[in-house]
Amino acid sequence: NASVSTCRPMRVKMNGDTLEEIRTTSFSKLLRTLNKHRKGLTQQSLGAFIVKHIKNAEFVAQLTQFLHYDPEAAMKVETTPATPSPEPEPSPQTLTEDAASPNSTSEKTAEKKAPVVAKKKIVTGGTQLEGIVHLLVLMHALDQRELDTARECGLALVTREAYGRYELFPLVAKGHYYLSRVHELIGQLGAERPFYLAAYRTACLRHDEIGQATIMNIVTRSYLLDKQYQHAASFMEHTKFPVSAPSTQRARHLHYLGKLASVQLDYPLAERLLTQALNKAPRNTARGFRTETYKLLCVVQLLRGDIPARQTMKKYGSPLAPYIALARALRSGQLPAFKQAMGDHKSTFAKDGTAILVSRLHQCVIMAGLRRICIAYSALTFPDIAARLHLENPEDAECIVAKAIQTGAINATIDHEGGYMVSQASTDLYGTYEPQEAFHERIVQCTDLRSELVRAMRYKRSHGPSAETDEERKQRLEAEAEIQEAIDEEDLDEGDDGDF
């Protein structure tokens, strides 16, 4: 370190900001605004910051090894003097002007004086600073797709004993998140599941709620990616999601619950959970998370017989184009259009993880076409029904009609002797319990939303002197708004490349 101290001070610029801000920013705010320091991060800037400010020599050697940074080589580059350029000789006219202006020397001296800048107080140091820099090294390796290095760095982060303190629990939770992302890119997330289950037990023993929420989502995602839905349901039943978990982790949890409920044919519950996940997600950011959640919600609504709003689907742009084609096929009840959409976008549905649910829409399209036939015709033979539904086997038409009558999809009767279907007059929808059930479902959604908002509200003190003035309150609200904007940009936008 003595050789490093001879090097001139280095202030590394990084996307308009500086790494020096890390030391003058509170630890909790750093964790929330980590994406700001992540953007534009370079190997040289991060390596120079580590060598300059981290005092633990063994830890510095470990981080620079992960970063592939050579401090001695960088010091030689920094301390190499630049070749001075020859100054032009002053002309006689310039010398005469300088001699004629007596105040020129004092003006030049005043211009050379640098403005005095007040030094900011260092609030983050020691183990907290080491943890933040360790996490930045992990994120840099992940961004550079150095997956082996990122895996080693992540394992060193989540298993380091110095990070076992209460105030560093959020740091370790972020380390688990990025490590799981590395394992997923390598294709070893399912194989590393015992490691995360052990980490979950440790988090429960430490009462680390943010760690519990993060690792629960990691384990659930590993089960869903491996299509082990029964194991995922069992894990959900035997664990409890923390009440005080961050809203981003809760949004992911609701997304996974909704996907699991849709696979288990509980479409009303799946629709409610996915809607709550969209409400929990940030409005102006986290577009990747919102898009993937809305894709799943569209399929669930189609399976329930509902057509999603066209304007909402178009708002998400081209990623929803395959699902718009499915909605058109279901609306028209045209089986050829559905098969064409399935064939054209088969790879897209497999990538989105909705291929299993989309395959179930085959029967829904047939039922939609059968309802249109019942409205248009008072009686129709089974061969004609099979021709209009584009069924390969006309004998299947009678079975399909019987099933539709049994489930209440259509109001008709079957004449087995004549071999035709007789449509009955449609009943008044408002004379059934369907409007009441739909109204009750909306009331439940509104009351659940109100309960969540009440739990998230902050109340003023009902007695005693006020703890802050109006000016302090205004400053606090501005700081909280800035932090919340940074949270929205980071936490769920991290999932735009595949994580939720």
Coordinates of N, CA, C and O in Angstrom, one line a residue, residues 391-491:
L391 N -64.0 -29.4 -37.3 CA -63.6 -30.6 -36.6 C -63.2 -31.7 -37.6 O -63.8 -31.8 -38.6
E392 N -62.1 -32.4 -37.3 CA -61.7 -33.5 -38.2 C -62.7 -34.6 -38.2 O -62.9 -35.2 -39.3
N393 N -63.3 -35.0 -37.1 CA -64.2 -36.1 -37.0 C -65.6 -35.6 -36.7 O -65.8 -35.1 -35.6
P394 N -66.6 -35.8 -37.6 CA -67.9 -35.3 -37.3 C -68.6 -36.0 -36.1 O -69.5 -35.5 -35.4
E395 N -68.1 -37.2 -35.7 CA -68.7 -37.9 -34.6 C -68.3 -37.2 -33.3 O -69.0 -37.5 -32.3
D396 N -67.3 -36.4 -33.3 CA -66.9 -35.7 -32.0 C -67.9 -34.6 -31.7 O -67.9 -34.1 -30.6
A397 N -68.6 -34.1 -32.7 CA -69.5 -33.0 -32.5 C -70.5 -33.2 -31.4 O -70.8 -32.4 -30.6
E398 N -71.1 -34.4 -31.4 CA -72.2 -34.7 -30.4 C -71.6 -34.7 -29.0 O -72.2 -34.2 -28.1
C399 N -70.4 -35.3 -28.8 CA -69.7 -35.3 -27.5 C -69.4 -33.9 -27.0 O -69.6 -33.5 -25.9
I400 N -69.0 -33.1 -28.0 CA -68.6 -31.7 -27.6 C -69.8 -30.9 -27.2 O -69.8 -30.1 -26.2
V401 N -70.9 -31.1 -28.0 CA -72.2 -30.4 -27.6 C -72.7 -30.9 -26.3 O -73.2 -30.1 -25.4
A402 N -72.6 -32.2 -26.0 CA -73.1 -32.7 -24.7 C -72.3 -32.1 -23.5 O -72.8 -31.7 -22.5
K403 N -71.0 -32.0 -23.7 CA -70.1 -31.4 -22.7 C -70.4 -30.0 -22.5 O -70.5 -29.5 -21.3
A404 N -70.7 -29.2 -23.5 CA -71.0 -27.8 -23.4 C -72.3 -27.6 -22.7 O -72.4 -26.7 -21.9
I405 N -73.3 -28.5 -23.0 CA -74.6 -28.3 -22.2 C -74.4 -28.7 -20.8 O -75.0 -28.0 -19.9
Q406 N -73.6 -29.7 -20.5 CA -73.4 -30.1 -19.1 C -72.7 -29.0 -18.3 O -73.0 -28.7 -17.1
T407 N -71.7 -28.3 -18.9 CA -71.0 -27.3 -18.1 C -71.7 -25.9 -18.1 O -71.2 -25.0 -17.5
G408 N -72.8 -25.8 -18.9 CA -73.5 -24.6 -18.9 C -73.0 -23.6 -19.9 O -73.4 -22.4 -19.9
A409 N -72.1 -24.0 -20.8 CA -71.6 -23.1 -21.8 C -72.7 -22.6 -22.8 O -72.6 -21.5 -23.3
I410 N -73.6 -23.5 -23.1 CA -74.7 -23.2 -24.0 C -76.0 -23.7 -23.4 O -76.0 -24.6 -22.6
N411 N -77.1 -23.1 -23.9 CA -78.4 -23.5 -23.5 C -79.1 -24.2 -24.7 O -79.7 -23.6 -25.6
A412 N -79.0 -25.5 -24.7 CA -79.6 -26.3 -25.8 C -79.9 -27.7 -25.4 O -79.6 -28.1 -24.2
T413 N -80.6 -28.4 -26.2 CA -80.9 -29.9 -26.0 C -80.4 -30.7 -27.2 O -80.2 -30.1 -28.3
I414 N -80.3 -32.0 -27.0 CA -79.9 -32.9 -28.1 C -81.0 -33.9 -28.4 O -81.6 -34.5 -27.5
D415 N -81.3 -34.0 -29.7 CA -82.2 -35.0 -30.2 C -81.4 -36.1 -30.8 O -80.8 -36.0 -31.9
H416 N -81.2 -37.2 -30.0 CA -80.3 -38.3 -30.4 C -80.9 -39.0 -31.6 O -80.2 -39.5 -32.5
E417 N -82.2 -39.1 -31.7 CA -82.8 -39.9 -32.8 C -82.7 -39.1 -34.1 O -82.4 -39.7 -35.1
G418 N -82.9 -37.8 -34.0 CA -82.8 -37.0 -35.3 C -81.4 -36.7 -35.6 O -81.1 -36.3 -36.7
G419 N -80.5 -36.7 -34.6 CA -79.1 -36.4 -34.8 C -78.8 -34.9 -35.0 O -78.1 -34.5 -35.9
Y420 N -79.5 -34.1 -34.2 CA -79.3 -32.7 -34.3 C -79.4 -32.0 -32.9 O -79.8 -32.6 -32.0
M421 N -79.0 -30.8 -32.8 CA -79.0 -30.0 -31.6 C -80.1 -28.9 -31.8 O -80.2 -28.3 -32.8
V422 N -80.8 -28.7 -30.7 CA -81.9 -27.7 -30.7 C -81.5 -26.6 -29.7 O -81.3 -26.9 -28.5
S423 N -81.4 -25.4 -30.2 CA -81.0 -24.2 -29.3 C -82.2 -23.7 -28.6 O -83.3 -23.6 -29.3
Q424 N -82.1 -23.4 -27.4 CA -83.2 -22.8 -26.6 C -83.0 -21.3 -26.5 O -81.9 -20.8 -26.7
A425 N -84.1 -20.7 -26.1 CA -84.1 -19.2 -26.0 C -83.1 -18.9 -24.9 O -83.1 -19.5 -23.8
S426 N -82.3 -17.9 -25.1 CA -81.3 -17.5 -24.1 C -82.0 -16.9 -22.9 O -82.9 -16.1 -23.0
T427 N -81.5 -17.3 -21.8 CA -82.1 -16.8 -20.5 C -81.5 -15.4 -20.2 O -80.5 -15.0 -20.7
D428 N -82.3 -14.7 -19.4 CA -81.9 -13.3 -19.0 C -80.7 -13.5 -18.0 O -80.7 -14.1 -17.0
L429 N -79.5 -12.9 -18.4 CA -78.3 -13.0 -17.6 C -78.5 -12.4 -16.2 O -78.0 -12.9 -15.2
Y430 N -79.3 -11.3 -16.1 CA -79.5 -10.6 -14.8 C -80.5 -11.4 -13.9 O -80.7 -11.0 -12.8
G431 N -81.0 -12.5 -14.5 CA -81.9 -13.3 -13.6 C -81.1 -14.4 -13.0 O -81.7 -15.3 -12.3
T432 N -79.8 -14.5 -13.3 CA -78.9 -15.6 -12.7 C -78.1 -14.9 -11.6 O -78.1 -13.7 -11.3
Y433 N -77.2 -15.8 -11.0 CA -76.3 -15.3 -10.0 C -75.0 -14.8 -10.5 O -74.1 -14.4 -9.7
E434 N -74.8 -14.8 -11.8 CA -73.5 -14.4 -12.4 C -73.2 -13.0 -12.1 O -72.0 -12.7 -11.8
P435 N -74.1 -12.0 -12.3 CA -73.7 -10.6 -12.0 C -73.4 -10.4 -10.5 O -72.4 -9.7 -10.2
Q436 N -74.1 -11.1 -9.6 CA -73.8 -11.0 -8.2 C -72.4 -11.6 -7.9 O -71.6 -11.0 -7.1
E437 N -72.0 -12.7 -8.5 CA -70.7 -13.2 -8.3 C -69.6 -12.3 -8.9 O -68.5 -12.1 -8.2
A438 N -69.8 -11.7 -10.0 CA -68.8 -10.8 -10.6 C -68.7 -9.6 -9.7 O -67.6 -9.1 -9.5
F439 N -69.8 -9.0 -9.2 CA -69.8 -7.9 -8.3 C -69.0 -8.2 -7.0 O -68.3 -7.4 -6.5
H440 N -69.3 -9.4 -6.5 CA -68.6 -9.8 -5.3 C -67.1 -9.9 -5.5 O -66.3 -9.5 -4.6
E441 N -66.7 -10.4 -6.6 CA -65.3 -10.6 -6.9 C -64.6 -9.2 -7.0 O -63.5 -9.0 -6.5
R442 N -65.3 -8.2 -7.6 CA -64.7 -6.9 -7.6 C -64.6 -6.2 -6.3 O -63.6 -5.5 -6.0
I443 N -65.6 -6.5 -5.4 CA -65.6 -5.9 -4.1 C -64.4 -6.5 -3.3 O -63.7 -5.8 -2.6
V444 N -64.2 -7.8 -3.5 CA -63.0 -8.5 -2.8 C -61.7 -7.8 -3.2 O -60.8 -7.6 -2.4
Q445 N -61.5 -7.6 -4.5 CA -60.3 -7.0 -5.0 C -60.1 -5.6 -4.4 O -59.0 -5.2 -4.0
C446 N -61.2 -4.8 -4.4 CA -61.1 -3.4 -3.8 C -60.8 -3.4 -2.3 O -60.0 -2.6 -1.9
T447 N -61.4 -4.3 -1.6 CA -61.2 -4.4 -0.1 C -59.7 -4.9 0.1 O -59.1 -4.4 1.1
D448 N -59.2 -5.8 -0.6 CA -57.9 -6.3 -0.5 C -56.9 -5.1 -0.8 O -55.9 -4.9 0.0
L449 N -57.2 -4.4 -1.8 CA -56.3 -3.2 -2.2 C -56.3 -2.2 -1.1 O -55.3 -1.6 -0.7
R450 N -57.5 -1.9 -0.5 CA -57.6 -0.9 0.6 C -56.8 -1.4 1.8 O -56.2 -0.6 2.5
S451 N -56.9 -2.7 2.1 CA -56.2 -3.2 3.3 C -54.7 -3.0 3.1 O -54.0 -2.7 4.1
E452 N -54.2 -3.3 1.9 CA -52.8 -3.1 1.7 C -52.4 -1.7 1.8 O -51.3 -1.4 2.3
L453 N -53.2 -0.8 1.3 CA -52.9 0.6 1.4 C -52.9 1.1 2.8 O -52.0 2.0 3.2
V454 N -53.8 0.7 3.6 CA -53.9 1.1 5.0 C -52.7 0.6 5.8 O -52.1 1.4 6.6
R455 N -52.2 -0.6 5.5 CA -51.0 -1.1 6.1 C -49.8 -0.3 5.7 O -48.8 -0.2 6.5
A456 N -49.8 0.2 4.5 CA -48.6 1.0 4.0 C -48.6 2.4 4.4 O -47.6 3.1 4.2
M457 N -49.7 2.9 5.0 CA -49.8 4.4 5.3 C -49.0 4.7 6.5 O -48.7 3.9 7.4
R458 N -48.6 6.0 6.6 CA -47.9 6.6 7.7 C -48.8 7.6 8.4 O -49.4 8.4 7.7
Y459 N -48.9 7.5 9.7 CA -49.8 8.4 10.4 C -49.0 9.4 11.3 O -47.9 9.1 11.8
K460 N -49.6 10.6 11.4 CA -48.9 11.6 12.3 C -49.1 11.3 13.7 O -50.0 10.5 14.1
R461 N -48.2 11.8 14.5 CA -48.3 11.6 16.0 C -49.6 12.2 16.5 O -49.9 13.4 16.3
S462 N -50.4 11.4 17.3 CA -51.6 11.9 17.9 C -51.4 12.7 19.1 O -52.3 13.4 19.6
H463 N -50.3 12.6 19.8 CA -50.0 13.4 21.0 C -48.5 13.7 21.0 O -47.7 13.1 20.3
G464 N -48.2 14.8 21.9 CA -46.8 15.2 22.0 C -46.4 16.1 20.9 O -47.1 16.4 19.9
P465 N -45.2 16.7 21.1 CA -44.8 17.7 20.1 C -44.4 17.0 18.8 O -44.0 15.9 18.7
S466 N -44.5 17.8 17.7 CA -44.1 17.3 16.4 C -42.6 17.0 16.3 O -41.8 17.8 16.8
A467 N -42.3 15.9 15.7 CA -40.9 15.5 15.6 C -40.1 16.3 14.5 O -38.9 16.3 14.5
E468 N -40.8 16.9 13.6 CA -40.1 17.6 12.5 C -40.9 18.8 12.1 O -42.2 18.9 12.2
T469 N -40.2 19.8 11.5 CA -40.9 21.0 11.0 C -41.4 20.8 9.6 O -41.1 19.8 9.0
D470 N -42.1 21.8 9.1 CA -42.6 21.7 7.7 C -41.5 21.6 6.7 O -41.6 20.9 5.7
E471 N -40.4 22.4 6.9 CA -39.3 22.4 6.0 C -38.6 21.0 6.0 O -38.2 20.5 5.0
E472 N -38.4 20.5 7.2 CA -37.8 19.1 7.3 C -38.6 18.1 6.7 O -38.1 17.1 6.1
R473 N -40.0 18.2 6.9 CA -40.9 17.2 6.3 C -40.8 17.3 4.8 O -40.8 16.3 4.1
K474 N -40.7 18.5 4.2 CA -40.6 18.7 2.8 C -39.3 18.1 2.2 O -39.3 17.4 1.2
Q475 N -38.2 18.3 2.9 CA -37.0 17.7 2.5 C -37.0 16.2 2.6 O -36.5 15.5 1.7
R476 N -37.6 15.7 3.6 CA -37.7 14.2 3.8 C -38.5 13.6 2.7 O -38.2 12.5 2.1
L477 N -39.7 14.2 2.3 CA -40.5 13.7 1.2 C -39.8 13.7 -0.1 O -39.9 12.8 -0.9
E478 N -39.0 14.8 -0.4 CA -38.3 14.9 -1.6 C -37.2 13.8 -1.7 O -37.0 13.1 -2.7
A479 N -36.5 13.5 -0.6 CA -35.5 12.5 -0.5 C -36.1 11.1 -0.7 O -35.6 10.2 -1.4
E480 N -37.3 10.9 -0.1 CA -38.0 9.6 -0.2 C -38.5 9.4 -1.6 O -38.4 8.3 -2.2
A481 N -38.9 10.4 -2.3 CA -39.4 10.3 -3.7 C -38.2 9.9 -4.6 O -38.3 9.1 -5.5
E482 N -37.0 10.6 -4.3 CA -35.9 10.2 -5.1 C -35.4 8.8 -4.9 O -35.1 8.1 -5.9
I483 N -35.4 8.3 -3.7 CA -35.1 7.0 -3.4 C -36.0 6.0 -4.0 O -35.6 4.9 -4.6
Q484 N -37.3 6.3 -3.9 CA -38.3 5.4 -4.5 C -38.2 5.3 -6.0 O -38.4 4.2 -6.6
E485 N -37.9 6.4 -6.6 CA -37.6 6.3 -8.1 C -36.5 5.5 -8.4 O -36.5 4.7 -9.4
A486 N -35.4 5.5 -7.6 CA -34.2 4.7 -7.8 C -34.5 3.2 -7.6 O -34.1 2.3 -8.3
I487 N -35.4 3.0 -6.6 CA -35.8 1.6 -6.3 C -36.5 1.0 -7.5 O -36.3 -0.1 -7.9
D488 N -37.5 1.8 -8.0 CA -38.3 1.3 -9.2 C -37.4 1.0 -10.4 O -37.6 0.1 -11.1
E489 N -36.4 1.9 -10.6 CA -35.5 1.7 -11.7 C -34.6 0.4 -11.6 O -34.3 -0.3 -12.5
E490 N -34.3 0.1 -10.3 CA -33.3 -1.0 -10.1 C -34.0 -2.3 -9.9 O -33.8 -3.3 -10.7
D491 N -34.8 -2.5 -8.9 CA -35.2 -3.8 -8.3 C -35.9 -4.6 -9.4 O -35.6 -5.8 -9.6

